[in-house]
PDB file of C-alpha atoms and ligand atoms in Angstrom:
ATOM      1  CA  MET A   1      -0.173   0.191   0.341  1.00 92.00           C
ATOM      2  CA  LEU A   2       1.401   3.566  -0.981  1.00 97.00           C
ATOM      3  CA  ILE A   3       1.187   5.811   1.728  1.00 98.00           C
ATOM      4  CA  VAL A   4       1.149   9.570   1.164  1.00 98.00           C
ATOM      5  CA  VAL A   5       3.056  11.947   3.881  1.00 98.00           C
ATOM      6  CA  GLY A   6       3.207  15.165   4.110  1.00 98.00           C
ATOM      7  CA  SER A   7       4.293  17.961   7.309  1.00 99.00           C
ATOM      8  CA  ASP A   8       5.056  21.370   8.000  1.00 98.00           C
ATOM      9  CA  HIS A   9       8.364  22.469   9.933  1.00 98.00           C
ATOM     10  CA  GLY A  10       6.723  21.596  13.366  1.00 98.00           C
ATOM     11  CA  GLY A  11       6.139  17.952  12.029  1.00 98.00           C
ATOM     12  CA  TRP A  12       9.131  17.694   9.808  1.00 98.00           C
ATOM     13  CA  GLU A  13      10.778  15.211  12.408  1.00 98.00           C
ATOM     14  CA  LEU A  14       8.218  13.181  13.278  1.00 98.00           C
ATOM     15  CA  LYS A  15       7.451  12.555   9.706  1.00 98.00           C
ATOM     16  CA  GLU A  16      11.210  11.287   8.559  1.00 98.00           C
ATOM     17  CA  PHE A  17      10.727   9.025  11.608  1.00 98.00           C
ATOM     18  CA  LEU A  18       7.821   7.545  10.752  1.00 98.00           C
ATOM     19  CA  LYS A  19       8.569   7.186   7.057  1.00 98.00           C
ATOM     20  CA  THR A  20      11.408   5.071   8.327  1.00 98.00           C
ATOM     21  CA  TYR A  21       8.965   3.266  10.511  1.00 98.00           C
ATOM     22  CA  LEU A  22       6.325   2.723   7.499  1.00 98.00           C
ATOM     23  CA  GLN A  23       9.172   1.515   4.835  1.00 98.00           C
ATOM     24  CA  SER A  24      10.634  -0.748   7.336  1.00 98.00           C
ATOM     25  CA  GLN A  25       6.920  -2.366   7.235  1.00 98.00           C
ATOM     26  CA  SER A  26       7.140  -2.703   3.765  1.00 97.00           C
ATOM     27  CA  TYR A  27       4.492   0.222   2.872  1.00 98.00           C
ATOM     28  CA  SER A  28       5.592   2.122   0.036  1.00 98.00           C
ATOM     29  CA  VAL A  29       5.896   6.272   0.770  1.00 98.00           C
ATOM     30  CA  GLU A  30       5.444   9.036  -1.190  1.00 98.00           C
ATOM     31  CA  ASP A  31       6.911  12.046   0.717  1.00 98.00           C
ATOM     32  CA  LEU A  32       5.264  15.791  -0.048  1.00 98.00           C
ATOM     33  CA  GLY A  33       7.606  17.571   2.007  1.00 97.00           C
ATOM     34  CA  CYS A  34       8.668  19.688   3.658  1.00 98.00           C
ATOM     35  CA  TYR A  35      12.092  18.285   3.984  1.00 98.00           C
ATOM     36  CA  ASN A  36      13.932  20.632   6.325  1.00 97.00           C
ATOM     37  CA  SER A  37      12.926  22.663   9.441  1.00 96.00           C
ATOM     38  CA  THR A  38      12.660  25.683   7.508  1.00 98.00           C
ATOM     39  CA  SER A  39       9.747  27.530   8.467  1.00 98.00           C
ATOM     40  CA  VAL A  40       6.695  26.864   6.128  1.00 98.00           C
ATOM     41  CA  ASP A  41       3.032  27.178   5.521  1.00 98.00           C
ATOM     42  CA  TYR A  42       1.075  23.908   6.607  1.00 98.00           C
ATOM     43  CA  PRO A  43      -1.998  24.589   4.384  1.00 98.00           C
ATOM     44  CA  ASP A  44       0.263  24.076   1.222  1.00 98.00           C
ATOM     45  CA  PHE A  45       1.197  20.510   2.236  1.00 98.00           C
ATOM     46  CA  ALA A  46      -2.407  19.887   3.602  1.00 98.00           C
ATOM     47  CA  HIS A  47      -4.007  20.955   0.261  1.00 98.00           C
ATOM     48  CA  GLN A  48      -1.378  18.768  -1.711  1.00 98.00           C
ATOM     49  CA  LEU A  49      -1.584  15.591   0.251  1.00 98.00           C
ATOM     50  CA  VAL A  50      -6.146  15.767   0.011  1.00 98.00           C
ATOM     51  CA  GLN A  51      -5.408  16.135  -4.195  1.00 98.00           C
ATOM     52  CA  HIS A  52      -3.373  12.834  -3.930  1.00 97.00           C
ATOM     53  CA  ILE A  53      -6.087  11.067  -1.588  1.00 98.00           C
ATOM     54  CA  LEU A  54      -9.201  12.736  -3.955  1.00 98.00           C
ATOM     55  CA  ASN A  55      -7.321  11.403  -6.946  1.00 98.00           C
ATOM     56  CA  HIS A  56      -6.874   8.279  -6.010  1.00 96.00           C
ATOM     57  CA  LYS A  57      -3.305   8.043  -6.212  1.00 96.00           C
ATOM     58  CA  SER A  58      -3.098   6.994  -2.595  1.00 97.00           C
ATOM     59  CA  GLU A  59      -5.966   5.526  -0.396  1.00 96.00           C
ATOM     60  CA  LYS A  60      -4.539   6.880   2.973  1.00 98.00           C
ATOM     61  CA  GLY A  61      -2.300   9.744   3.898  1.00 98.00           C
ATOM     62  CA  ILE A  62      -0.542  11.175   6.963  1.00 99.00           C
ATOM     63  CA  LEU A  63      -0.021  15.141   7.657  1.00 99.00           C
ATOM     64  CA  ILE A  64       1.570  16.167  10.580  1.00 99.00           C
ATOM     65  CA  CYS A  65       2.145  19.738  11.867  1.00 98.00           C
ATOM     66  CA  GLY A  66       2.733  21.147  15.383  1.00 98.00           C
ATOM     67  CA  THR A  67      -0.418  20.667  17.034  1.00 98.00           C
ATOM     68  CA  GLY A  68      -1.864  18.574  14.202  1.00 98.00           C
ATOM     69  CA  ILE A  69      -4.550  21.134  14.044  1.00 98.00           C
ATOM     70  CA  GLY A  70      -4.074  23.530  11.181  1.00 98.00           C
ATOM     71  CA  MET A  71      -3.616  20.303   9.533  1.00 98.00           C
ATOM     72  CA  SER A  72      -6.986  18.988  10.330  1.00 98.00           C
ATOM     73  CA  ILE A  73      -8.545  22.234   9.539  1.00 98.00           C
ATOM     74  CA  SER A  74      -7.150  22.220   6.147  1.00 98.00           C
ATOM     75  CA  ALA A  75      -7.777  18.823   5.327  1.00 98.00           C
ATOM     76  CA  ASN A  76     -11.444  18.557   6.440  1.00 97.00           C
ATOM     77  CA  ARG A  77     -12.390  21.247   4.113  1.00 96.00           C
ATOM     78  CA  TYR A  78     -12.562  18.868   1.453  1.00 96.00           C
ATOM     79  CA  PRO A  79     -15.812  16.648   1.014  1.00 93.00           C
ATOM     80  CA  GLY A  80     -14.631  13.176   0.719  1.00 95.00           C
ATOM     81  CA  ILE A  81     -11.642  13.734   3.190  1.00 97.00           C
ATOM     82  CA  ARG A  82     -12.059  12.384   6.690  1.00 98.00           C
ATOM     83  CA  ALA A  83      -8.849  13.766   8.562  1.00 98.00           C
ATOM     84  CA  ALA A  84      -8.615  12.547  12.144  1.00 99.00           C
ATOM     85  CA  LEU A  85      -6.494  14.136  14.489  1.00 99.00           C
ATOM     86  CA  CYS A  86      -5.255  11.367  16.999  1.00 98.00           C
ATOM     87  CA  SER A  87      -2.963  11.546  20.081  1.00 98.00           C
ATOM     88  CA  GLU A  88      -3.437   8.043  21.446  1.00 98.00           C
ATOM     89  CA  PRO A  89      -4.236   4.549  19.886  1.00 98.00           C
ATOM     90  CA  MET A  90      -7.717   4.167  20.696  1.00 98.00           C
ATOM     91  CA  SER A  91      -8.686   7.188  18.862  1.00 98.00           C
ATOM     92  CA  ALA A  92      -6.848   6.008  15.972  1.00 98.00           C
ATOM     93  CA  ARG A  93      -8.777   2.753  16.024  1.00 98.00           C
ATOM     94  CA  LEU A  94     -11.911   3.976  16.262  1.00 98.00           C
ATOM     95  CA  SER A  95     -11.366   6.591  13.556  1.00 98.00           C
ATOM     96  CA  ARG A  96     -11.141   3.975  11.089  1.00 98.00           C
ATOM     97  CA  GLN A  97     -13.895   1.675  12.632  1.00 98.00           C
ATOM     98  CA  HIS A  98     -16.612   4.342  12.909  1.00 98.00           C
ATOM     99  CA  ASN A  99     -15.396   7.394  10.436  1.00 98.00           C
ATOM    100  CA  ASP A 100     -13.575   5.323   8.042  1.00 98.00           C
ATOM    101  CA  SER A 101     -10.717   8.111   8.540  1.00 98.00           C
ATOM    102  CA  ASN A 102      -8.447   8.192   5.125  1.00 98.00           C
ATOM    103  CA  VAL A 103      -5.955  11.032   6.814  1.00 98.00           C
ATOM    104  CA  LEU A 104      -4.068  10.655   9.996  1.00 99.00           C
ATOM    105  CA  VAL A 105      -2.983  13.962  11.604  1.00 99.00           C
ATOM    106  CA  LEU A 106      -0.398  14.102  14.334  1.00 99.00           C
ATOM    107  CA  GLY A 107       0.890  16.941  15.990  1.00 98.00           C
ATOM    108  CA  GLY A 108       4.704  16.836  15.920  1.00 98.00           C
ATOM    109  CA  ARG A 109       4.941  18.813  19.116  1.00 98.00           C
ATOM    110  CA  THR A 110       2.391  16.986  21.175  1.00 98.00           C
ATOM    111  CA  ILE A 111       3.195  13.579  21.054  1.00 98.00           C
ATOM    112  CA  GLY A 112       6.430  11.574  21.336  1.00 98.00           C
ATOM    113  CA  LYS A 113       7.888   9.277  18.221  1.00 98.00           C
ATOM    114  CA  GLU A 114       6.881   6.157  19.898  1.00 98.00           C
ATOM    115  CA  LEU A 115       3.115   6.923  20.710  1.00 98.00           C
ATOM    116  CA  ALA A 116       2.941   8.476  17.544  1.00 98.00           C
ATOM    117  CA  ARG A 117       4.144   5.190  16.125  1.00 98.00           C
ATOM    118  CA  GLU A 118       1.774   3.115  17.708  1.00 98.00           C
ATOM    119  CA  ILE A 119      -0.927   5.195  16.616  1.00 99.00           C
ATOM    120  CA  VAL A 120       0.053   4.913  12.975  1.00 98.00           C
ATOM    121  CA  LYS A 121       0.424   0.902  13.511  1.00 98.00           C
ATOM    122  CA  VAL A 122      -3.134   0.850  14.792  1.00 98.00           C
ATOM    123  CA  TRP A 123      -4.630   3.159  12.494  1.00 98.00           C
ATOM    124  CA  LEU A 124      -3.498   1.065   9.243  1.00 98.00           C
ATOM    125  CA  ALA A 125      -3.940  -2.032  10.857  1.00 98.00           C
ATOM    126  CA  THR A 126      -8.014  -1.335  11.463  1.00 98.00           C
ATOM    127  CA  THR A 127     -10.768  -1.577   9.005  1.00 98.00           C
ATOM    128  CA  PHE A 128     -13.559   0.649   8.686  1.00 98.00           C
ATOM    129  CA  SER A 129     -16.775  -1.464  10.363  1.00 97.00           C
ATOM    130  CA  GLY A 130     -19.521   0.133   7.722  1.00 95.00           C
ATOM    131  CA  GLY A 131     -23.355  -0.611   8.466  1.00 95.00           C
ATOM    132  CA  ARG A 132     -24.922   2.376  10.368  1.00 96.00           C
ATOM    133  CA  HIS A 133     -21.320   4.356  10.344  1.00 96.00           C
ATOM    134  CA  ALA A 134     -21.797   4.321   6.699  1.00 96.00           C
ATOM    135  CA  ARG A 135     -24.739   6.124   6.954  1.00 96.00           C
ATOM    136  CA  ARG A 136     -23.402   8.832   9.129  1.00 95.00           C
ATOM    137  CA  LEU A 137     -20.873   9.184   6.810  1.00 95.00           C
ATOM    138  CA  GLU A 138     -23.235   9.803   3.903  1.00 93.00           C
ATOM    139  CA  LYS A 139     -24.696  12.764   6.352  1.00 93.00           C
ATOM    140  CA  ILE A 140     -21.335  14.092   7.090  1.00 90.00           C
ATOM    141  CA  ASP A 141     -20.931  14.856   3.308  1.00 83.00           C
ATOM    142  CA  SER A 142     -24.531  16.097   2.505  1.00 86.00           C
ATOM    143  CA  VAL A 143     -23.459  19.176   4.417  1.00 76.00           C
ATOM    144  CA  LYS A 144     -23.578  19.986   0.715  1.00 69.00           C
ATOM    145  CA  ASP A 145     -27.284  19.860   0.269  1.00 69.00           C
ATOM    146  CA  ILE A 146     -27.760  21.337   3.683  1.00 66.00           C
ATOM    147  CA  LYS A 147     -26.168  24.344   2.740  1.00 65.00           C
ATOM    148  CA  LYS A 148     -27.919  25.159   0.093  1.00 68.00           C
ATOM    149  CA  THR A 149     -31.164  25.051   1.961  1.00 68.00           C
ATOM    150  CA  LYS A 150     -32.647  28.656   3.539  1.00 64.00           C
ATOM    151  CA  ILE A 151     -33.538  28.222   6.913  1.00 59.00           C
TER     152      ILE A 151
HETATM  153  C1  RB5 B   1       3.706  26.589  13.128  1.00 78.12           C
HETATM  154  O1  RB5 B   1       4.712  27.102  14.157  1.00 78.12           O
HETATM  155  C2  RB5 B   1       2.236  25.996  13.813  1.00 78.12           C
HETATM  156  O2  RB5 B   1       1.294  27.000  13.679  1.00 78.12           O
HETATM  157  C3  RB5 B   1       1.975  24.595  13.167  1.00 78.12           C
HETATM  158  O3  RB5 B   1       2.803  23.628  13.200  1.00 78.12           O
HETATM  159  C4  RB5 B   1       0.676  23.965  13.582  1.00 78.12           C
HETATM  160  O4  RB5 B   1       0.586  23.864  14.841  1.00 78.12           O
HETATM  161  C5  RB5 B   1      -0.769  24.741  13.111  1.00 78.12           C
HETATM  162  O5  RB5 B   1      -1.507  23.940  13.618  1.00 78.12           O
END
């Protein structure tokens, strides 16, 4: 499986660590940057990564910034993107089972490397449960129609 990864300077170090981990687990990794600790703007990387997922170049992506918050806000602007900011493995597991998250977001300045690796491991190993959760996901994307309705 191809995993696309992206970060800003606040997530760069963790991205490098996780890239090595993913490759050691035989995943192919496409790294969209950034490539060093020079200050950059997180939305640029979130927008790029989202395009990869929406164009089916990759099924899953990982975004990392300092807190993970800016990346989450940016990625979740796109219908069809379900970006989950996780700081522990249980949320990562449930974000796959219940929300079919296709982007995992991490905070490079808020969690340690070992914990991040555990979160990634669980996230990649867990499948979507479907059923009632699929109905709920359809309702998330129906926001387009709701927005058009005058109240
Ligand atoms: C960059 O300093 C920082 O704002 C960014 O990494 C992220 O935490 C934003 O949400």
